[in-house]
Each structure stands twice: as structure tokens, then as C-alpha cells.
PDB file of C-alpha atoms and ligand atoms in Angstrom:
ATOM      1  CA  MET A   1      31.746  12.511 -47.374  1.00 95.00           C
ATOM      2  CA  ILE A   2      32.301  15.708 -45.402  1.00 97.00           C
ATOM      3  CA  SER A   3      30.294  18.625 -46.750  1.00 97.00           C
ATOM      4  CA  LEU A   4      32.519  21.705 -47.097  1.00 98.00           C
ATOM      5  CA  GLU A   5      29.505  23.847 -46.345  1.00 98.00           C
ATOM      6  CA  LYS A   6      31.511  26.872 -45.189  1.00 98.00           C
ATOM      7  CA  SER A   7      32.342  27.379 -48.879  1.00 98.00           C
ATOM      8  CA  GLY A   8      28.659  27.902 -49.711  1.00 98.00           C
ATOM      9  CA  LEU A   9      29.263  25.504 -52.617  1.00 98.00           C
ATOM     10  CA  PRO A  10      28.410  21.835 -53.213  1.00 97.00           C
ATOM     11  CA  LEU A  11      31.945  20.644 -52.372  1.00 98.00           C
ATOM     12  CA  TYR A  12      32.538  17.389 -50.493  1.00 98.00           C
ATOM     13  CA  LEU A  13      35.630  15.778 -49.040  1.00 98.00           C
ATOM     14  CA  ASN A  14      36.105  12.016 -48.949  1.00 98.00           C
ATOM     15  CA  GLU A  15      37.073  11.197 -45.335  1.00 96.00           C
ATOM     16  CA  LYS A  16      39.284   8.295 -46.377  1.00 96.00           C
ATOM     17  CA  ASN A  17      41.486   9.616 -49.182  1.00 96.00           C
ATOM     18  CA  HIS A  18      40.731  13.354 -48.746  1.00 97.00           C
ATOM     19  CA  VAL A  19      39.923  13.756 -52.435  1.00 97.00           C
ATOM     20  CA  MET A  20      37.352  16.457 -53.071  1.00 98.00           C
ATOM     21  CA  ALA A  21      34.176  15.870 -55.063  1.00 97.00           C
ATOM     22  CA  LEU A  22      32.296  18.709 -56.754  1.00 95.00           C
ATOM     23  CA  SER A  23      28.636  18.670 -57.652  1.00 93.00           C
ATOM     24  CA  ALA A  24      28.162  18.411 -61.407  1.00 88.00           C
ATOM     25  CA  LEU A  25      27.035  22.042 -61.524  1.00 92.00           C
ATOM     26  CA  LEU A  26      30.502  23.247 -60.566  1.00 96.00           C
ATOM     27  CA  GLU A  27      33.547  23.073 -62.815  1.00 96.00           C
ATOM     28  CA  TYR A  28      37.259  23.468 -62.242  1.00 97.00           C
ATOM     29  CA  GLU A  29      40.178  24.232 -64.529  1.00 97.00           C
ATOM     30  CA  SER A  30      42.883  21.990 -63.117  1.00 97.00           C
ATOM     31  CA  TYR A  31      43.885  19.679 -60.294  1.00 98.00           C
ATOM     32  CA  LYS A  32      47.382  19.015 -58.973  1.00 98.00           C
ATOM     33  CA  ARG A  33      48.662  16.868 -56.113  1.00 98.00           C
ATOM     34  CA  LYS A  34      51.932  17.592 -54.311  1.00 98.00           C
ATOM     35  CA  TYR A  35      53.799  14.748 -52.663  1.00 98.00           C
ATOM     36  CA  VAL A  36      56.533  14.675 -50.045  1.00 98.00           C
ATOM     37  CA  GLU A  37      59.100  14.485 -52.861  1.00 97.00           C
ATOM     38  CA  ASP A  38      57.861  17.840 -54.211  1.00 98.00           C
ATOM     39  CA  MET A  39      58.472  19.424 -50.801  1.00 98.00           C
ATOM     40  CA  LYS A  40      62.130  18.417 -50.632  1.00 97.00           C
ATOM     41  CA  GLY A  41      64.198  21.478 -49.854  1.00 97.00           C
ATOM     42  CA  LEU A  42      61.387  23.050 -47.826  1.00 98.00           C
ATOM     43  CA  LEU A  43      61.085  20.713 -44.817  1.00 98.00           C
ATOM     44  CA  GLU A  44      62.871  21.114 -41.513  1.00 97.00           C
ATOM     45  CA  ASP A  45      64.074  17.500 -41.288  1.00 97.00           C
ATOM     46  CA  GLU A  46      64.532  15.578 -44.534  1.00 97.00           C
ATOM     47  CA  LYS A  47      66.554  12.636 -43.268  1.00 95.00           C
ATOM     48  CA  LYS A  48      63.885   9.990 -43.738  1.00 94.00           C
ATOM     49  CA  LEU A  49      61.115  10.728 -46.209  1.00 96.00           C
ATOM     50  CA  ASN A  50      58.427   8.689 -47.878  1.00 96.00           C
ATOM     51  CA  PRO A  51      58.566  10.359 -51.334  1.00 97.00           C
ATOM     52  CA  LYS A  52      55.096   9.316 -52.545  1.00 97.00           C
ATOM     53  CA  GLU A  53      53.192  10.354 -49.427  1.00 97.00           C
ATOM     54  CA  PRO A  54      50.508  12.899 -50.439  1.00 97.00           C
ATOM     55  CA  PHE A  55      51.062  16.404 -49.066  1.00 98.00           C
ATOM     56  CA  TYR A  56      48.405  18.678 -50.544  1.00 98.00           C
ATOM     57  CA  ASP A  57      45.937  18.980 -53.429  1.00 98.00           C
ATOM     58  CA  VAL A  58      45.038  22.140 -55.345  1.00 98.00           C
ATOM     59  CA  TYR A  59      41.815  22.512 -57.333  1.00 98.00           C
ATOM     60  CA  ARG A  60      42.180  25.623 -59.472  1.00 98.00           C
ATOM     61  CA  GLY A  61      39.581  27.840 -61.066  1.00 98.00           C
ATOM     62  CA  ILE A  62      36.399  26.476 -59.465  1.00 98.00           C
ATOM     63  CA  ASP A  63      33.216  28.218 -60.549  1.00 98.00           C
ATOM     64  CA  TYR A  64      29.678  27.883 -61.783  1.00 97.00           C
ATOM     65  CA  PRO A  65      29.526  28.490 -65.543  1.00 97.00           C
ATOM     66  CA  HIS A  66      27.123  31.392 -64.929  1.00 97.00           C
ATOM     67  CA  ASP A  67      29.753  33.158 -62.753  1.00 98.00           C
ATOM     68  CA  ARG A  68      32.596  32.770 -65.231  1.00 97.00           C
ATOM     69  CA  GLU A  69      32.148  36.116 -66.924  1.00 97.00           C
ATOM     70  CA  ARG A  70      32.212  37.882 -63.536  1.00 97.00           C
ATOM     71  CA  PHE A  71      35.469  36.165 -62.553  1.00 98.00           C
ATOM     72  CA  ARG A  72      36.940  37.023 -65.973  1.00 98.00           C
ATOM     73  CA  THR A  73      35.943  40.685 -65.724  1.00 98.00           C
ATOM     74  CA  TYR A  74      37.655  41.096 -62.351  1.00 98.00           C
ATOM     75  CA  GLU A  75      40.566  38.810 -63.315  1.00 98.00           C
ATOM     76  CA  ILE A  76      40.013  36.799 -60.143  1.00 98.00           C
ATOM     77  CA  ARG A  77      40.197  33.036 -59.661  1.00 98.00           C
ATOM     78  CA  TYR A  78      38.699  30.870 -56.900  1.00 98.00           C
ATOM     79  CA  ASP A  79      40.771  27.826 -55.874  1.00 98.00           C
ATOM     80  CA  VAL A  80      40.544  25.229 -53.120  1.00 98.00           C
ATOM     81  CA  THR A  81      43.518  23.575 -51.398  1.00 98.00           C
ATOM     82  CA  VAL A  82      43.347  20.452 -49.233  1.00 98.00           C
ATOM     83  CA  ILE A  83      46.355  19.927 -46.931  1.00 98.00           C
ATOM     84  CA  MET A  84      46.588  16.313 -45.830  1.00 98.00           C
ATOM     85  CA  PRO A  85      46.593  15.370 -42.142  1.00 97.00           C
ATOM     86  CA  GLY A  86      49.708  14.255 -40.328  1.00 95.00           C
ATOM     87  CA  THR A  87      53.294  15.287 -39.854  1.00 97.00           C
ATOM     88  CA  VAL A  88      56.554  14.503 -41.635  1.00 98.00           C
ATOM     89  CA  ASN A  89      59.385  14.004 -39.158  1.00 97.00           C
ATOM     90  CA  GLY A  90      57.302  15.954 -36.663  1.00 97.00           C
ATOM     91  CA  GLU A  91      56.558  18.875 -38.976  1.00 98.00           C
ATOM     92  CA  CYS A  92      52.937  19.777 -39.820  1.00 98.00           C
ATOM     93  CA  LYS A  93      52.060  19.468 -43.495  1.00 98.00           C
ATOM     94  CA  LYS A  94      52.037  22.798 -45.303  1.00 98.00           C
ATOM     95  CA  THR A  95      52.030  24.464 -48.714  1.00 98.00           C
ATOM     96  CA  SER A  96      55.375  25.319 -50.249  1.00 97.00           C
ATOM     97  CA  GLY A  97      55.144  29.083 -49.600  1.00 97.00           C
ATOM     98  CA  HIS A  98      55.734  31.963 -51.998  1.00 96.00           C
ATOM     99  CA  TYR A  99      55.824  35.708 -52.477  1.00 94.00           C
ATOM    100  CA  HIS A 100      53.719  37.712 -54.896  1.00 94.00           C
ATOM    101  CA  GLY A 101      54.970  40.038 -57.603  1.00 91.00           C
ATOM    102  CA  TRP A 102      54.571  43.820 -57.742  1.00 91.00           C
ATOM    103  CA  ASN A 103      51.787  46.050 -59.027  1.00 92.00           C
ATOM    104  CA  PRO A 104      52.672  48.019 -62.207  1.00 91.00           C
ATOM    105  CA  GLN A 105      53.836  51.036 -60.115  1.00 89.00           C
ATOM    106  CA  LYS A 106      56.198  48.711 -58.180  1.00 88.00           C
ATOM    107  CA  THR A 107      54.941  50.127 -54.893  1.00 89.00           C
ATOM    108  CA  LYS A 108      53.140  47.094 -53.451  1.00 92.00           C
ATOM    109  CA  THR A 109      52.829  43.386 -54.118  1.00 93.00           C
ATOM    110  CA  TYR A 110      49.398  41.854 -54.556  1.00 96.00           C
ATOM    111  CA  ALA A 111      47.186  40.629 -51.702  1.00 97.00           C
ATOM    112  CA  GLU A 112      45.216  37.369 -51.617  1.00 98.00           C
ATOM    113  CA  VAL A 113      42.121  36.102 -49.783  1.00 98.00           C
ATOM    114  CA  TYR A 114      42.309  32.853 -47.767  1.00 98.00           C
ATOM    115  CA  GLU A 115      39.113  31.393 -46.317  1.00 98.00           C
ATOM    116  CA  VAL A 116      39.352  28.331 -44.074  1.00 98.00           C
ATOM    117  CA  LEU A 117      36.650  25.754 -44.851  1.00 98.00           C
ATOM    118  CA  LEU A 118      37.659  22.864 -42.593  1.00 98.00           C
ATOM    119  CA  GLY A 119      40.112  22.426 -39.717  1.00 98.00           C
ATOM    120  CA  THR A 120      42.478  25.030 -38.302  1.00 98.00           C
ATOM    121  CA  ALA A 121      45.079  26.879 -40.349  1.00 98.00           C
ATOM    122  CA  LEU A 122      48.251  28.584 -39.292  1.00 98.00           C
ATOM    123  CA  TYR A 123      49.471  31.014 -41.934  1.00 98.00           C
ATOM    124  CA  VAL A 124      53.120  32.027 -41.878  1.00 98.00           C
ATOM    125  CA  LEU A 125      53.384  35.585 -43.171  1.00 98.00           C
ATOM    126  CA  GLN A 126      56.771  37.187 -43.714  1.00 97.00           C
ATOM    127  CA  LYS A 127      57.402  40.649 -45.041  1.00 95.00           C
ATOM    128  CA  SER A 128      60.412  41.324 -47.182  1.00 88.00           C
ATOM    129  CA  ARG A 129      60.738  44.889 -48.261  1.00 74.00           C
ATOM    130  CA  ASN A 130      63.324  44.024 -50.864  1.00 69.00           C
ATOM    131  CA  ILE A 131      61.615  41.013 -52.426  1.00 70.00           C
ATOM    132  CA  GLY A 132      62.423  40.970 -56.109  1.00 58.00           C
ATOM    133  CA  ALA A 133      63.899  44.477 -55.878  1.00 55.00           C
ATOM    134  CA  THR A 134      67.508  43.485 -56.522  1.00 57.00           C
ATOM    135  CA  GLY A 135      66.803  40.352 -58.504  1.00 61.00           C
ATOM    136  CA  GLN A 136      68.996  38.432 -56.004  1.00 75.00           C
ATOM    137  CA  VAL A 137      67.046  36.063 -53.788  1.00 81.00           C
ATOM    138  CA  SER A 138      70.038  35.775 -51.437  1.00 80.00           C
ATOM    139  CA  ASP A 139      69.578  39.486 -50.555  1.00 79.00           C
ATOM    140  CA  THR A 140      66.121  38.853 -49.080  1.00 85.00           C
ATOM    141  CA  VAL A 141      65.717  40.182 -45.553  1.00 89.00           C
ATOM    142  CA  VAL A 142      62.643  39.300 -43.482  1.00 94.00           C
ATOM    143  CA  ASP A 143      61.447  42.469 -41.728  1.00 94.00           C
ATOM    144  CA  ASP A 144      58.326  41.064 -40.113  1.00 97.00           C
ATOM    145  CA  LEU A 145      57.229  37.511 -39.260  1.00 98.00           C
ATOM    146  CA  ILE A 146      53.613  36.823 -38.233  1.00 98.00           C
ATOM    147  CA  LEU A 147      51.861  33.532 -37.495  1.00 98.00           C
ATOM    148  CA  VAL A 148      48.121  33.878 -38.006  1.00 98.00           C
ATOM    149  CA  ILE A 149      45.627  31.364 -36.618  1.00 98.00           C
ATOM    150  CA  VAL A 150      42.476  31.076 -38.732  1.00 98.00           C
ATOM    151  CA  HIS A 151      39.560  28.821 -37.767  1.00 97.00           C
ATOM    152  CA  ALA A 152      36.996  27.331 -40.137  1.00 97.00           C
ATOM    153  CA  GLY A 153      34.569  30.023 -41.277  1.00 97.00           C
ATOM    154  CA  GLN A 154      37.146  32.808 -40.889  1.00 98.00           C
ATOM    155  CA  THR A 155      39.083  34.569 -43.614  1.00 98.00           C
ATOM    156  CA  LEU A 156      42.532  36.127 -43.817  1.00 98.00           C
ATOM    157  CA  ILE A 157      43.581  38.729 -46.349  1.00 98.00           C
ATOM    158  CA  VAL A 158      47.291  38.196 -46.960  1.00 98.00           C
ATOM    159  CA  PRO A 159      48.664  41.744 -46.788  1.00 97.00           C
ATOM    160  CA  PRO A 160      50.653  43.225 -49.672  1.00 95.00           C
ATOM    161  CA  GLY A 161      54.379  42.622 -49.212  1.00 92.00           C
ATOM    162  CA  TYR A 162      54.063  39.396 -47.250  1.00 96.00           C
ATOM    163  CA  GLY A 163      55.251  35.998 -48.441  1.00 96.00           C
ATOM    164  CA  HIS A 164      52.914  33.292 -47.191  1.00 98.00           C
ATOM    165  CA  ALA A 165      52.534  29.576 -46.548  1.00 98.00           C
ATOM    166  CA  SER A 166      49.588  27.623 -45.122  1.00 98.00           C
ATOM    167  CA  VAL A 167      50.114  25.056 -42.374  1.00 98.00           C
ATOM    168  CA  ASN A 168      47.647  22.362 -41.291  1.00 98.00           C
ATOM    169  CA  VAL A 169      47.907  22.404 -37.487  1.00 98.00           C
ATOM    170  CA  GLY A 170      44.808  20.258 -36.848  1.00 97.00           C
ATOM    171  CA  ASP A 171      44.474  16.486 -36.661  1.00 95.00           C
ATOM    172  CA  GLY A 172      42.392  16.013 -39.803  1.00 97.00           C
ATOM    173  CA  PRO A 173      42.664  17.497 -43.293  1.00 98.00           C
ATOM    174  CA  MET A 174      42.703  21.294 -43.525  1.00 98.00           C
ATOM    175  CA  VAL A 175      40.813  22.843 -46.426  1.00 98.00           C
ATOM    176  CA  PHE A 176      40.888  26.465 -47.523  1.00 98.00           C
ATOM    177  CA  SER A 177      39.727  28.457 -50.518  1.00 98.00           C
ATOM    178  CA  ASN A 178      41.486  31.433 -52.010  1.00 98.00           C
ATOM    179  CA  LEU A 179      40.610  34.346 -54.240  1.00 98.00           C
ATOM    180  CA  ALA A 180      43.649  35.326 -56.264  1.00 98.00           C
ATOM    181  CA  TYR A 181      44.283  38.111 -58.755  1.00 98.00           C
ATOM    182  CA  ILE A 182      45.141  36.234 -61.948  1.00 98.00           C
ATOM    183  CA  PRO A 183      47.808  38.630 -63.361  1.00 96.00           C
ATOM    184  CA  CYS A 184      49.781  38.474 -60.066  1.00 95.00           C
ATOM    185  CA  PRO A 185      53.181  36.782 -60.540  1.00 92.00           C
ATOM    186  CA  VAL A 186      53.903  34.022 -57.988  1.00 94.00           C
ATOM    187  CA  LEU A 187      57.537  33.778 -56.845  1.00 91.00           C
ATOM    188  CA  TYR A 188      58.805  30.529 -55.308  1.00 92.00           C
ATOM    189  CA  ASP A 189      62.590  30.977 -55.521  1.00 90.00           C
ATOM    190  CA  THR A 190      63.175  32.920 -52.316  1.00 91.00           C
ATOM    191  CA  VAL A 191      61.396  30.467 -50.024  1.00 95.00           C
ATOM    192  CA  ARG A 192      63.229  27.583 -51.666  1.00 95.00           C
ATOM    193  CA  TYR A 193      66.605  29.352 -51.386  1.00 94.00           C
ATOM    194  CA  PHE A 194      66.141  29.721 -47.606  1.00 96.00           C
ATOM    195  CA  HIS A 195      64.820  26.167 -47.208  1.00 97.00           C
ATOM    196  CA  GLY A 196      61.282  27.173 -46.286  1.00 98.00           C
ATOM    197  CA  MET A 197      59.595  30.088 -44.572  1.00 98.00           C
ATOM    198  CA  GLY A 198      61.014  31.845 -41.506  1.00 97.00           C
ATOM    199  CA  CYS A 199      59.348  29.437 -39.079  1.00 98.00           C
ATOM    200  CA  TYR A 200      58.733  25.681 -39.065  1.00 98.00           C
ATOM    201  CA  VAL A 201      55.669  24.367 -37.206  1.00 98.00           C
ATOM    202  CA  ASN A 202      56.083  20.996 -35.504  1.00 98.00           C
ATOM    203  CA  LYS A 203      53.500  18.998 -33.613  1.00 97.00           C
ATOM    204  CA  ASP A 204      53.563  16.197 -31.028  1.00 96.00           C
ATOM    205  CA  ALA A 205      51.311  14.888 -28.260  1.00 93.00           C
ATOM    206  CA  GLU A 206      52.034  18.012 -26.203  1.00 93.00           C
ATOM    207  CA  GLY A 207      51.004  20.428 -28.938  1.00 94.00           C
ATOM    208  CA  LEU A 208      52.626  22.775 -31.425  1.00 97.00           C
ATOM    209  CA  HIS A 209      56.297  23.708 -31.342  1.00 97.00           C
ATOM    210  CA  LEU A 210      57.804  26.475 -33.398  1.00 98.00           C
ATOM    211  CA  LYS A 211      61.305  26.454 -34.777  1.00 97.00           C
ATOM    212  CA  ARG A 212      62.962  29.470 -36.359  1.00 97.00           C
ATOM    213  CA  ASN A 213      64.542  28.892 -39.729  1.00 97.00           C
ATOM    214  CA  GLU A 214      68.095  30.030 -39.079  1.00 94.00           C
ATOM    215  CA  ASN A 215      68.904  30.103 -42.806  1.00 95.00           C
ATOM    216  CA  TYR A 216      67.501  33.638 -42.727  1.00 94.00           C
ATOM    217  CA  ALA A 217      69.933  36.111 -41.165  1.00 90.00           C
ATOM    218  CA  GLY A 218      68.522  38.537 -38.598  1.00 90.00           C
ATOM    219  CA  LEU A 219      65.042  37.042 -38.393  1.00 95.00           C
ATOM    220  CA  PRO A 220      62.751  39.287 -36.276  1.00 96.00           C
ATOM    221  CA  ARG A 221      60.809  38.144 -33.224  1.00 96.00           C
ATOM    222  CA  VAL A 222      57.748  36.076 -34.166  1.00 97.00           C
ATOM    223  CA  LYS A 223      54.357  37.796 -33.738  1.00 98.00           C
ATOM    224  CA  TYR A 224      51.039  35.986 -33.251  1.00 98.00           C
ATOM    225  CA  ALA A 225      47.719  37.112 -34.651  1.00 98.00           C
ATOM    226  CA  THR A 226      44.133  36.245 -35.419  1.00 98.00           C
ATOM    227  CA  VAL A 227      41.873  37.840 -38.009  1.00 98.00           C
ATOM    228  CA  ARG A 228      39.154  40.506 -38.050  1.00 98.00           C
ATOM    229  CA  GLU A 229      36.352  40.824 -40.566  1.00 97.00           C
ATOM    230  CA  ASP A 230      35.772  43.827 -42.817  1.00 98.00           C
ATOM    231  CA  ALA A 231      32.468  44.083 -44.684  1.00 97.00           C
ATOM    232  CA  GLU A 232      33.894  46.867 -46.871  1.00 97.00           C
ATOM    233  CA  LEU A 233      36.408  44.386 -48.251  1.00 98.00           C
ATOM    234  CA  GLY A 234      33.788  41.647 -48.662  1.00 97.00           C
ATOM    235  CA  ILE A 235      34.978  39.690 -45.610  1.00 98.00           C
ATOM    236  CA  ARG A 236      32.239  38.653 -43.177  1.00 97.00           C
ATOM    237  CA  PHE A 237      32.895  35.539 -41.129  1.00 96.00           C
ATOM    238  CA  GLY A 238      30.272  32.906 -41.761  1.00 92.00           C
ATOM    239  CA  VAL A 239      29.483  34.374 -45.195  1.00 97.00           C
ATOM    240  CA  PRO A 240      31.278  32.343 -47.875  1.00 98.00           C
ATOM    241  CA  VAL A 241      33.798  34.352 -49.856  1.00 98.00           C
ATOM    242  CA  TYR A 242      32.451  32.857 -53.105  1.00 98.00           C
ATOM    243  CA  LYS A 243      28.996  34.241 -52.258  1.00 98.00           C
ATOM    244  CA  SER A 244      30.412  37.649 -51.315  1.00 98.00           C
ATOM    245  CA  PHE A 245      32.206  37.801 -54.643  1.00 98.00           C
ATOM    246  CA  GLN A 246      29.084  36.670 -56.519  1.00 97.00           C
ATOM    247  CA  LYS A 247      27.016  39.430 -54.915  1.00 97.00           C
ATOM    248  CA  GLN A 248      29.478  42.305 -54.778  1.00 98.00           C
ATOM    249  CA  PRO A 249      32.550  41.555 -56.865  1.00 98.00           C
ATOM    250  CA  GLU A 250      33.575  45.236 -56.781  1.00 97.00           C
ATOM    251  CA  LEU A 251      34.447  44.903 -53.069  1.00 98.00           C
ATOM    252  CA  PHE A 252      37.356  42.676 -54.076  1.00 98.00           C
ATOM    253  CA  ARG A 253      39.050  45.359 -56.173  1.00 96.00           C
ATOM    254  CA  PHE A 254      41.693  45.542 -53.430  1.00 97.00           C
ATOM    255  CA  LEU A 255      43.154  42.407 -55.019  1.00 97.00           C
ATOM    256  CA  ALA A 256      43.988  44.361 -58.186  1.00 96.00           C
ATOM    257  CA  GLN A 257      44.869  47.609 -56.368  1.00 95.00           C
ATOM    258  CA  PRO A 258      47.048  46.710 -53.380  1.00 95.00           C
ATOM    259  CA  GLU A 259      48.499  50.240 -53.142  1.00 93.00           C
ATOM    260  CA  GLN A 260      45.172  51.699 -51.976  1.00 94.00           C
ATOM    261  CA  TYR A 261      44.212  49.084 -49.418  1.00 96.00           C
ATOM    262  CA  SER A 262      47.473  48.038 -47.805  1.00 94.00           C
ATOM    263  CA  ASP A 263      46.900  49.807 -44.449  1.00 96.00           C
ATOM    264  CA  GLU A 264      43.296  48.647 -44.205  1.00 97.00           C
ATOM    265  CA  VAL A 265      44.339  45.039 -44.845  1.00 97.00           C
ATOM    266  CA  MET A 266      47.083  45.244 -42.187  1.00 97.00           C
ATOM    267  CA  SER A 267      44.548  46.551 -39.656  1.00 98.00           C
ATOM    268  CA  LEU A 268      42.614  43.268 -39.928  1.00 98.00           C
ATOM    269  CA  LEU A 269      45.335  41.427 -37.988  1.00 98.00           C
ATOM    270  CA  ASP A 270      44.591  41.228 -34.262  1.00 98.00           C
ATOM    271  CA  TYR A 271      47.813  40.610 -32.297  1.00 98.00           C
ATOM    272  CA  HIS A 272      48.279  38.338 -29.269  1.00 98.00           C
ATOM    273  CA  ASP A 273      51.139  37.736 -26.822  1.00 97.00           C
ATOM    274  CA  SER A 274      51.522  34.031 -27.502  1.00 97.00           C
ATOM    275  CA  LEU A 275      50.531  31.273 -29.894  1.00 97.00           C
ATOM    276  CA  SER A 276      48.211  29.683 -27.323  1.00 96.00           C
ATOM    277  CA  GLU A 277      46.432  33.005 -26.875  1.00 96.00           C
ATOM    278  CA  ALA A 278      46.022  33.277 -30.645  1.00 97.00           C
ATOM    279  CA  ILE A 279      44.642  29.724 -30.797  1.00 96.00           C
ATOM    280  CA  GLY A 280      42.128  30.720 -28.142  1.00 93.00           C
ATOM    281  CA  LYS A 281      39.695  28.790 -25.980  1.00 85.00           C
ATOM    282  CA  GLY A 282      38.232  26.859 -28.878  1.00 81.00           C
ATOM    283  CA  GLY A 283      41.568  25.166 -29.468  1.00 91.00           C
ATOM    284  CA  ILE A 284      42.542  23.477 -32.676  1.00 93.00           C
ATOM    285  CA  SER A 285      40.004  21.526 -34.713  1.00 88.00           C
TER     286      SER A 285
HETATM  287 FE1  LIG B 301      49.752  33.510 -52.822  1.00 51.72          FE
END
């Protein structure tokens, strides 16, 4: 068993089947596994697929019973996702990708917190100003496309306005936790309509290869970024997000109020000239 100690919780991953075990003190609401067949319509090359090959697992609503009231008060949920190792027709395994719905004022969409617990993540972020505005997914225009490299122990805040998908670029399983605002609507249609996010991430013996998804018209140039911490938003690398929330849940109010924190969240992205520069000296684990 691999201890997912970066979570600060008694979570363990079975090295063989990549199923997660929780200590009896922790509880979770639901578990769901996605297979290759569930990802049809989102993969770059779907010519030959093994439909029952596991893709990723989601454990929703993990908490200690004594923290439940705190999560309920702030309407926040803590989930863990395990993306399986390996590629499908050369493409790294990934989550399906989605956009978030709007705040009540319809000025911003909700943010989300992603903390990498094991492996290396590449998050595809794509901004669409008009998401959901016309009610027509075909009208979606991607204004900004950012690939963010996040190493184990680091945390990304997905900025308001950005659709997002998580990609496992390492050789083993990639595990991340998220803090999500429960009332936030999750919109899958746009990403499915365009057959995935704006960029596919492939991997071979030479390394990672990016491929633009030409189903989107007028896709902007891809940007590369890493993440910065921000103690005022409860994000300190090496300090588990669960623990930060336990101690100071009020710091995470930006999840419910994206309109006030949008600029601050954007400033946590640190841009680089290339993907290899974003990956850095440590490489991919
Ligand atoms: Fe999300």
C-alpha cells in the first residue's frame, strides 16, 4: 500500500489495482469508476479501444464525521480522484473535463481547489467567456488555453471562467484531491461537443507531445504554467488542503464568492516559455 500522506489523511493506494483504502475513521459518500468506454467521444484516437480498461476512480465526499458540520456550513466537499497509469493509443489518461456554472450575479463561474497527492498532474485550463451565455455549446470560443504542471504536494486553484481537465503525465497512478463548492453546477456538454479539451497530451519513450484539438475554431496559442501558494487563500504547499480547511475554513470562501477573488486566483499562475520549463528540473514523477 502507498500512503497518500500528502493528504494529511489515512488514505492508502493499493499498488496493484490502484484502489484506495480509507482508515475506518474516515467516511465517503460515493465511489465511481470510469472506464475507457465512458471516455468515448473525448479521446484523440478511438480506433482501437479496450472498453473495460479502467480510466479513473472518484471517491466523493470524504471526511471525518467530526468535520461534517463544518463542510456542510461552508457547502464544500472534499473528493479524491485516482487516474490510472498508462496511455490509450498514446494519449495520457485524463478526466473527462468540464466547465463550472455561474454565480447568482452571472459575473463569474466558480473556482475549485486541486491538490496533487501522488505523481505529476497536467491540468488543461481553457477560458470561454461565453460558456453557457447563449445556451448553445457550439458557440463556445476558447479565449485562453493554459497547461499547468502540478507536482505532488502542490495545489492549483482553478480560476473562475476556466474549463478544466486533469491529465496523468507520470508513469504510475496520479492522485489528487479537490475542494468543490457543492451548489456549483458542473457542465460537461461543451467539452463533449468539441471531442475533448483544447489540447490532447500524448506520451511515448521520448516524452510528452501536445496536440491541439482542431475541433475548436480559432484556438489561441498554448501557455505553460506552474503554481504559486497563497496563505490568504489557505494554500500552502506541503500543508494538506484538508487540514487547512479544518483549521481555517473561512479562507476558502473564495469558492462561494468567485467574483471577489478572480484576479488573486489568476495571479497564482506562474508562466513559462515551454512545457519542459514548466516541468522543471525535478521532471515528472
Ligand atoms: Fe470542476
